[in-house]
Short mmCIF file of C-alpha atoms in Angstrom, two decimals:
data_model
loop_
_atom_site.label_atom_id
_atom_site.label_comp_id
_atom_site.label_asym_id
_atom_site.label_seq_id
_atom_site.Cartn_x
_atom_site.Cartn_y
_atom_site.Cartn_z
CA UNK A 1 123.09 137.45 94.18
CA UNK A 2 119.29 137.36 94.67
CA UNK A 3 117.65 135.43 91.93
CA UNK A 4 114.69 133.42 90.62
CA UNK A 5 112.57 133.21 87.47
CA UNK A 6 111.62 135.13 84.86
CA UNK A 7 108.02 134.31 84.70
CA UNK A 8 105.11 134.97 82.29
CA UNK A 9 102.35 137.12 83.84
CA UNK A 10 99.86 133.83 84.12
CA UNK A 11 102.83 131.84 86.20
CA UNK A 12 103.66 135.07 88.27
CA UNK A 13 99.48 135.37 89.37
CA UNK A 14 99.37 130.91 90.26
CA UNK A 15 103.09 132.07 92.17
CA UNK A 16 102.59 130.43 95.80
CA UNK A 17 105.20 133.10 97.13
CA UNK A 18 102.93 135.87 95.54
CA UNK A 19 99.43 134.44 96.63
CA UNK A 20 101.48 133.89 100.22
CA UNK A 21 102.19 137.74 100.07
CA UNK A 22 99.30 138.80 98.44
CA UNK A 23 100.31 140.81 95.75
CA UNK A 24 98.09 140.64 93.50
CA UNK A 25 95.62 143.99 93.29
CA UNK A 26 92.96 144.91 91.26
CA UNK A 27 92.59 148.04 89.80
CA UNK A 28 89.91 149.30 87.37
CA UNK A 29 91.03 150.05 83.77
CA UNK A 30 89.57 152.63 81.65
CA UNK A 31 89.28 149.93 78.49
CA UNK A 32 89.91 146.71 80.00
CA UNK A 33 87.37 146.83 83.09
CA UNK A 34 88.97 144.95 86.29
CA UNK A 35 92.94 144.34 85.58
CA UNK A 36 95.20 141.97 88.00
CA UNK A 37 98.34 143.51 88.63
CA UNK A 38 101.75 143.06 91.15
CA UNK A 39 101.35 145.34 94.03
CA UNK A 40 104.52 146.31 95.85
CA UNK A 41 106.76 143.51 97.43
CA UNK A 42 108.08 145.03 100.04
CA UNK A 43 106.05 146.11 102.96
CA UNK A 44 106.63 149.70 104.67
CA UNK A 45 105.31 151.92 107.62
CA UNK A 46 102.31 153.85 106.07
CA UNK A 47 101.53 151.52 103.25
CA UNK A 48 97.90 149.50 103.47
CA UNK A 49 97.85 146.02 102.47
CA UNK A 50 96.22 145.29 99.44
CA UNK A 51 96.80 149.08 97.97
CA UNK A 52 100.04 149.45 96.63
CA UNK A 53 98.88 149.60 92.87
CA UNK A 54 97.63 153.55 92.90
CA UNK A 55 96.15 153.26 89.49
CA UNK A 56 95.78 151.41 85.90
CA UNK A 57 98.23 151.50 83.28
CA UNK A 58 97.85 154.44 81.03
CA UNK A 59 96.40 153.65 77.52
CA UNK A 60 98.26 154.39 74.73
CA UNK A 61 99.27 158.21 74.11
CA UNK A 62 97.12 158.82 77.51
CA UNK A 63 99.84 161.30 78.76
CA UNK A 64 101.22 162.67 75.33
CA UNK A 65 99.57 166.76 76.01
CA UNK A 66 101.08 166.19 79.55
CA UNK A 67 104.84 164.71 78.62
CA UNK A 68 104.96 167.20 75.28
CA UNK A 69 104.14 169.95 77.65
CA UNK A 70 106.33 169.51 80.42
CA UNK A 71 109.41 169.08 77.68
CA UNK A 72 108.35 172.52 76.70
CA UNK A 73 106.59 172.21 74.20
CA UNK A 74 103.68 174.36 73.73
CA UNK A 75 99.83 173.75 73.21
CA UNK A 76 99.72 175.42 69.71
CA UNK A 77 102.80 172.97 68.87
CA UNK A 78 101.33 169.56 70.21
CA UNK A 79 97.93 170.69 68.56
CA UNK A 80 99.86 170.32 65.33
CA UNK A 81 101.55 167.43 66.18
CA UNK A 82 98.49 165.30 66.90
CA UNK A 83 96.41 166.85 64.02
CA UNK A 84 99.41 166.14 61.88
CA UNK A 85 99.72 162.33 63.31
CA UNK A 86 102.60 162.58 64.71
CA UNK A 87 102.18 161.91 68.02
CA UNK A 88 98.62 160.30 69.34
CA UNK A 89 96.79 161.64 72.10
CA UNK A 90 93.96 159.35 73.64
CA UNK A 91 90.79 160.37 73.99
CA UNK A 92 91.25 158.50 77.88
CA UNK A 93 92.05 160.95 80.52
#
């Protein structure tokens, strides 16, 4: 059975095995400006080093019209719903 640590994020950025593999990326954040984060661990065909990490992570209620939507809910309905507060939709696209 494959194990290790369960790490905070500070430990898992000083990790020797993931400054070895260099995993760390940076991507830019809409609110937070430059952001560390994993990048993939396993290395394929096709995949650049260094640009595994395709994009931030979403702000909260970033993709609320998009989920709501898709679930089949319509526009009219999730106009209410955020107008209403109850659901959030961030002004971050």
């Amino acid at each position: 059975i494959p194990a290790g640590p369960i790490n905070k994020m500070d430990d898992v950025f000083r990790d020797a095995q993931v400054d070895a593999l260099k995993l760390v990326e940076t991507v830019q954040h809409p609110v937070l400006g430059l952001l560390k984060q994993v990048g993939f661990p396993v290395s394929m065909g096709g995949m650049p080093e260094g640009e595994t990490v395709r994009w931030a992570p979403p702000v909260l209620g970033q993709h609320t019209r998009e989920v709501l939507v898709t679930y089949g809910i319509s526009e009219k309905e999730v106009d209410r719903l955020i107008a209403s507060g109850v659901v959030m939709q961030s002004a971050v696209s």
